[in-house]
Amino acid sequence: MSHENVEIIEGFLCPICYEDLGTILGLHSHFNDKHGEEKDILSAFKGIIGKAKTIFNEGLLNDSSLLGKKDEFKEVRVIQEQKAGVSRSFTAEFKALREAKVSYKVTKTNQLLVRLDKLVSGLPLEPSKRKAHEQNVVQWVTDEDVKMCPECAKSFGILRRRHHCRLCGSIQCHECS
């Protein structure tokens, strides 16, 4: 079937008499007035839909020889400038939160540096006096309070011994210390 001489009509067309009615309301009123009593309307309408499907399936709607250049049908979007809505700056809240975290970290770091200085500066040479000196500078957690390593959650025993941190006094296993 050759569709080279097919005329393409666009608009609000009556599916029976192919009259262009301009608007959807005009098409609706025309269809009710002129074709409301005809019984063959449904079969004619199905025939038109069938023809449209055939043309579409054969690719005539995508054929550039019938429609012209494909580039002519690209959608053009116009971006309109929008007015600024309500805005709020969270800079002050962010700075306050950040300052609190930085202050906490600085305090903890300084505390560890002071402890380290105390541990190193007055360190006795005799090994028996070192443990007493370290416990004097940093309060150690008692062995009975910690049943498992807080880092790896493995329990302490004969093979896994407790190690005290010399700076903070917490207990960890040898692998995690």
mmCIF file of C-alpha atoms in Angstrom:
data_model
loop_
_atom_site.group_PDB
_atom_site.id
_atom_site.type_symbol
_atom_site.label_atom_id
_atom_site.label_comp_id
_atom_site.label_asym_id
_atom_site.label_seq_id
_atom_site.Cartn_x
_atom_site.Cartn_y
_atom_site.Cartn_z
ATOM 1 C CA MET A 1 0.000 0.000 0.000
ATOM 2 C CA SER A 2 1.529 3.308 -1.053
ATOM 3 C CA HIS A 3 0.967 6.357 1.135
ATOM 4 C CA GLU A 4 2.925 8.891 -0.899
ATOM 5 C CA ASN A 5 -0.172 10.832 -1.999
ATOM 6 C CA VAL A 6 -1.864 10.791 1.429
ATOM 7 C CA GLU A 7 -2.934 14.227 2.626
ATOM 8 C CA ILE A 8 -2.479 14.740 6.356
ATOM 9 C CA ILE A 9 -5.233 16.861 7.883
ATOM 10 C CA GLU A 10 -4.837 18.244 11.389
ATOM 11 C CA GLY A 11 -7.280 19.900 13.754
ATOM 12 C CA PHE A 12 -10.556 19.033 15.464
ATOM 13 C CA LEU A 13 -11.938 16.843 12.670
ATOM 14 C CA CYS A 14 -15.216 14.991 12.652
ATOM 15 C CA PRO A 15 -14.322 11.303 12.256
ATOM 16 C CA ILE A 16 -17.224 10.752 9.853
ATOM 17 C CA CYS A 17 -17.311 13.720 7.504
ATOM 18 C CA TYR A 18 -13.757 15.028 8.171
ATOM 19 C CA GLU A 19 -15.014 18.581 8.717
ATOM 20 C CA ASP A 20 -12.588 20.794 10.698
ATOM 21 C CA LEU A 21 -14.568 22.351 13.529
ATOM 22 C CA GLY A 22 -11.879 24.459 15.224
ATOM 23 C CA THR A 23 -12.515 23.612 18.890
ATOM 24 C CA ILE A 24 -13.341 20.555 20.920
ATOM 25 C CA LEU A 25 -16.711 22.066 21.865
ATOM 26 C CA GLY A 26 -17.532 22.652 18.217
ATOM 27 C CA LEU A 27 -16.582 19.065 17.381
ATOM 28 C CA HIS A 28 -18.732 17.748 20.217
ATOM 29 C CA SER A 29 -21.808 19.766 19.248
ATOM 30 C CA HIS A 30 -21.347 18.907 15.526
ATOM 31 C CA PHE A 31 -21.036 15.205 16.307
ATOM 32 C CA ASN A 32 -24.202 15.256 18.436
ATOM 33 C CA ASP A 33 -26.210 17.354 15.937
ATOM 34 C CA LYS A 34 -25.224 15.759 12.618
ATOM 35 C CA HIS A 35 -24.310 12.195 13.506
ATOM 36 C CA GLY A 36 -26.145 11.483 16.777
ATOM 37 C CA GLU A 37 -28.819 9.216 15.234
ATOM 38 C CA GLU A 38 -26.632 7.212 12.847
ATOM 39 C CA LYS A 39 -26.026 3.569 13.783
ATOM 40 C CA ASP A 40 -22.931 3.136 11.688
ATOM 41 C CA ILE A 41 -21.030 5.787 13.650
ATOM 42 C CA LEU A 42 -19.242 3.284 15.856
ATOM 43 C CA SER A 43 -18.106 1.143 12.927
ATOM 44 C CA ALA A 44 -16.886 4.227 11.016
ATOM 45 C CA PHE A 45 -14.999 5.467 14.030
ATOM 46 C CA LYS A 46 -13.341 2.031 14.466
ATOM 47 C CA GLY A 47 -12.349 2.112 10.800
ATOM 48 C CA ILE A 48 -10.644 5.477 11.220
ATOM 49 C CA ILE A 49 -8.782 4.298 14.298
ATOM 50 C CA GLY A 50 -7.708 1.192 12.376
ATOM 51 C CA LYS A 51 -6.353 3.336 9.524
ATOM 52 C CA ALA A 52 -4.448 5.518 11.993
ATOM 53 C CA LYS A 53 -2.889 2.437 13.607
ATOM 54 C CA THR A 54 -1.861 1.085 10.196
ATOM 55 C CA ILE A 55 -0.194 4.346 9.229
ATOM 56 C CA PHE A 56 1.532 4.554 12.589
ATOM 57 C CA ASN A 57 2.751 0.949 12.437
ATOM 58 C CA GLU A 58 4.163 1.443 8.946
ATOM 59 C CA GLY A 59 6.206 4.347 10.225
ATOM 60 C CA LEU A 60 4.634 7.051 8.090
ATOM 61 C CA LEU A 61 4.360 9.386 11.057
ATOM 62 C CA ASN A 62 8.136 9.183 11.508
ATOM 63 C CA ASP A 63 8.871 9.498 7.771
ATOM 64 C CA SER A 64 10.645 12.811 7.137
ATOM 65 C CA SER A 65 9.354 12.945 3.535
ATOM 66 C CA LEU A 66 5.760 13.324 4.800
ATOM 67 C CA LEU A 67 6.320 15.479 7.858
ATOM 68 C CA GLY A 68 9.296 17.552 6.796
ATOM 69 C CA LYS A 69 12.480 17.701 8.801
ATOM 70 C CA LYS A 70 12.370 15.997 12.192
ATOM 71 C CA ASP A 71 14.169 18.925 13.792
ATOM 72 C CA GLU A 72 11.135 21.136 13.200
ATOM 73 C CA PHE A 73 9.162 19.172 15.784
ATOM 74 C CA LYS A 74 11.559 19.382 18.715
ATOM 75 C CA GLU A 75 10.023 20.747 21.867
ATOM 76 C CA VAL A 76 11.114 24.233 22.791
ATOM 77 C CA ARG A 77 11.085 25.021 26.489
ATOM 78 C CA VAL A 78 11.041 28.568 27.697
ATOM 79 C CA ILE A 79 12.434 28.901 31.182
ATOM 80 C CA GLN A 80 10.892 31.791 33.039
ATOM 81 C CA GLU A 81 12.789 33.525 35.761
ATOM 82 C CA GLN A 82 11.330 32.740 39.156
ATOM 83 C CA LYS A 83 11.095 35.129 42.035
ATOM 84 C CA ALA A 84 13.060 34.227 45.130
ATOM 85 C CA GLY A 85 10.966 32.676 47.856
ATOM 86 C CA VAL A 86 11.504 32.624 51.580
ATOM 87 C CA SER A 87 15.059 31.819 52.514
ATOM 88 C CA ARG A 88 16.820 31.301 55.798
ATOM 89 C CA SER A 89 20.469 31.188 56.643
ATOM 90 C CA PHE A 90 21.609 28.338 58.877
ATOM 91 C CA THR A 91 25.161 29.638 59.091
ATOM 92 C CA ALA A 92 24.847 30.815 62.699
ATOM 93 C CA GLU A 93 23.410 27.471 63.878
ATOM 94 C CA PHE A 94 26.089 25.566 61.950
ATOM 95 C CA LYS A 95 28.865 27.711 63.442
ATOM 96 C CA ALA A 96 27.502 27.167 66.965
ATOM 97 C CA LEU A 97 27.352 23.378 66.528
ATOM 98 C CA ARG A 98 30.781 23.281 64.931
ATOM 99 C CA GLU A 99 32.278 25.472 67.659
ATOM 100 C CA ALA A 100 30.917 23.151 70.358
ATOM 101 C CA LYS A 101 32.406 20.064 68.654
ATOM 102 C CA VAL A 102 35.745 21.746 68.009
ATOM 103 C CA SER A 103 35.865 23.022 71.576
ATOM 104 C CA TYR A 104 35.204 19.509 72.934
ATOM 105 C CA LYS A 105 37.929 17.980 70.731
ATOM 106 C CA VAL A 106 40.423 20.692 71.669
ATOM 107 C CA THR A 107 39.684 20.189 75.386
ATOM 108 C CA LYS A 108 40.140 16.420 75.142
ATOM 109 C CA THR A 109 43.347 16.807 73.107
ATOM 110 C CA ASN A 110 44.783 19.291 75.597
ATOM 111 C CA GLN A 111 43.833 17.026 78.486
ATOM 112 C CA LEU A 112 45.689 14.102 76.867
ATOM 113 C CA LEU A 113 48.728 16.298 76.139
ATOM 114 C CA VAL A 114 48.872 17.453 79.780
ATOM 115 C CA ARG A 115 48.603 13.843 80.984
ATOM 116 C CA LEU A 116 51.325 12.737 78.579
ATOM 117 C CA ASP A 117 53.600 15.521 79.779
ATOM 118 C CA LYS A 118 53.004 14.522 83.407
ATOM 119 C CA LEU A 119 53.673 10.855 82.619
ATOM 120 C CA VAL A 120 56.919 11.529 80.773
ATOM 121 C CA SER A 121 58.331 14.320 82.920
ATOM 122 C CA GLY A 122 58.244 12.559 86.301
ATOM 123 C CA LEU A 123 58.759 8.987 85.106
ATOM 124 C CA PRO A 124 60.861 7.028 87.618
ATOM 125 C CA LEU A 125 63.628 4.790 86.310
ATOM 126 C CA GLU A 126 62.735 1.843 88.503
ATOM 127 C CA PRO A 127 60.031 -0.441 86.917
ATOM 128 C CA SER A 128 58.355 -1.145 90.248
ATOM 129 C CA LYS A 129 57.646 2.587 90.813
ATOM 130 C CA ARG A 130 56.426 3.264 87.220
ATOM 131 C CA LYS A 131 53.021 1.606 87.673
ATOM 132 C CA ALA A 132 52.311 3.599 90.847
ATOM 133 C CA HIS A 133 53.402 6.818 89.071
ATOM 134 C CA GLU A 134 51.152 6.095 86.036
ATOM 135 C CA GLN A 135 48.162 5.335 88.280
ATOM 136 C CA ASN A 136 48.814 8.523 90.221
ATOM 137 C CA VAL A 137 48.680 10.663 87.031
ATOM 138 C CA VAL A 138 45.732 8.855 85.366
ATOM 139 C CA GLN A 139 42.898 7.152 87.258
ATOM 140 C CA TRP A 140 42.730 3.575 85.923
ATOM 141 C CA VAL A 141 39.482 1.672 85.452
ATOM 142 C CA THR A 142 39.367 -1.340 87.774
ATOM 143 C CA ASP A 143 39.733 -4.792 86.225
ATOM 144 C CA GLU A 144 36.431 -6.032 87.682
ATOM 145 C CA ASP A 145 34.431 -3.287 85.914
ATOM 146 C CA VAL A 146 35.412 -4.415 82.407
ATOM 147 C CA LYS A 147 34.579 -8.017 81.403
ATOM 148 C CA MET A 148 35.133 -7.603 77.612
ATOM 149 C CA CYS A 149 37.269 -5.408 75.391
ATOM 150 C CA PRO A 150 35.189 -2.345 74.425
ATOM 151 C CA GLU A 151 36.715 -2.284 70.907
ATOM 152 C CA CYS A 152 36.402 -5.929 69.723
ATOM 153 C CA ALA A 153 33.908 -7.241 72.353
ATOM 154 C CA LYS A 154 36.042 -10.325 73.121
ATOM 155 C CA SER A 155 36.105 -11.506 76.708
ATOM 156 C CA PHE A 156 39.254 -11.372 78.814
ATOM 157 C CA GLY A 157 40.845 -14.537 80.168
ATOM 158 C CA ILE A 158 44.169 -16.355 80.417
ATOM 159 C CA LEU A 159 44.939 -15.944 76.709
ATOM 160 C CA ARG A 160 43.523 -12.409 76.347
ATOM 161 C CA ARG A 161 44.883 -10.081 79.040
ATOM 162 C CA ARG A 162 43.797 -6.585 80.039
ATOM 163 C CA HIS A 163 45.932 -3.573 79.068
ATOM 164 C CA HIS A 164 45.396 -0.165 80.651
ATOM 165 C CA CYS A 165 45.783 2.926 78.481
ATOM 166 C CA ARG A 166 48.411 5.133 80.061
ATOM 167 C CA LEU A 167 46.686 8.345 78.865
ATOM 168 C CA CYS A 168 42.985 7.757 79.565
ATOM 169 C CA GLY A 169 43.003 4.781 81.983
ATOM 170 C CA SER A 170 40.574 2.604 79.986
ATOM 171 C CA ILE A 171 41.060 -1.153 79.502
ATOM 172 C CA GLN A 172 41.559 -2.873 76.142
ATOM 173 C CA CYS A 173 43.000 -6.149 74.904
ATOM 174 C CA HIS A 174 46.509 -6.358 73.483
ATOM 175 C CA GLU A 175 45.258 -6.430 69.851
ATOM 176 C CA CYS A 176 43.173 -3.270 70.245
ATOM 177 C CA SER A 177 45.574 -1.254 72.405
#
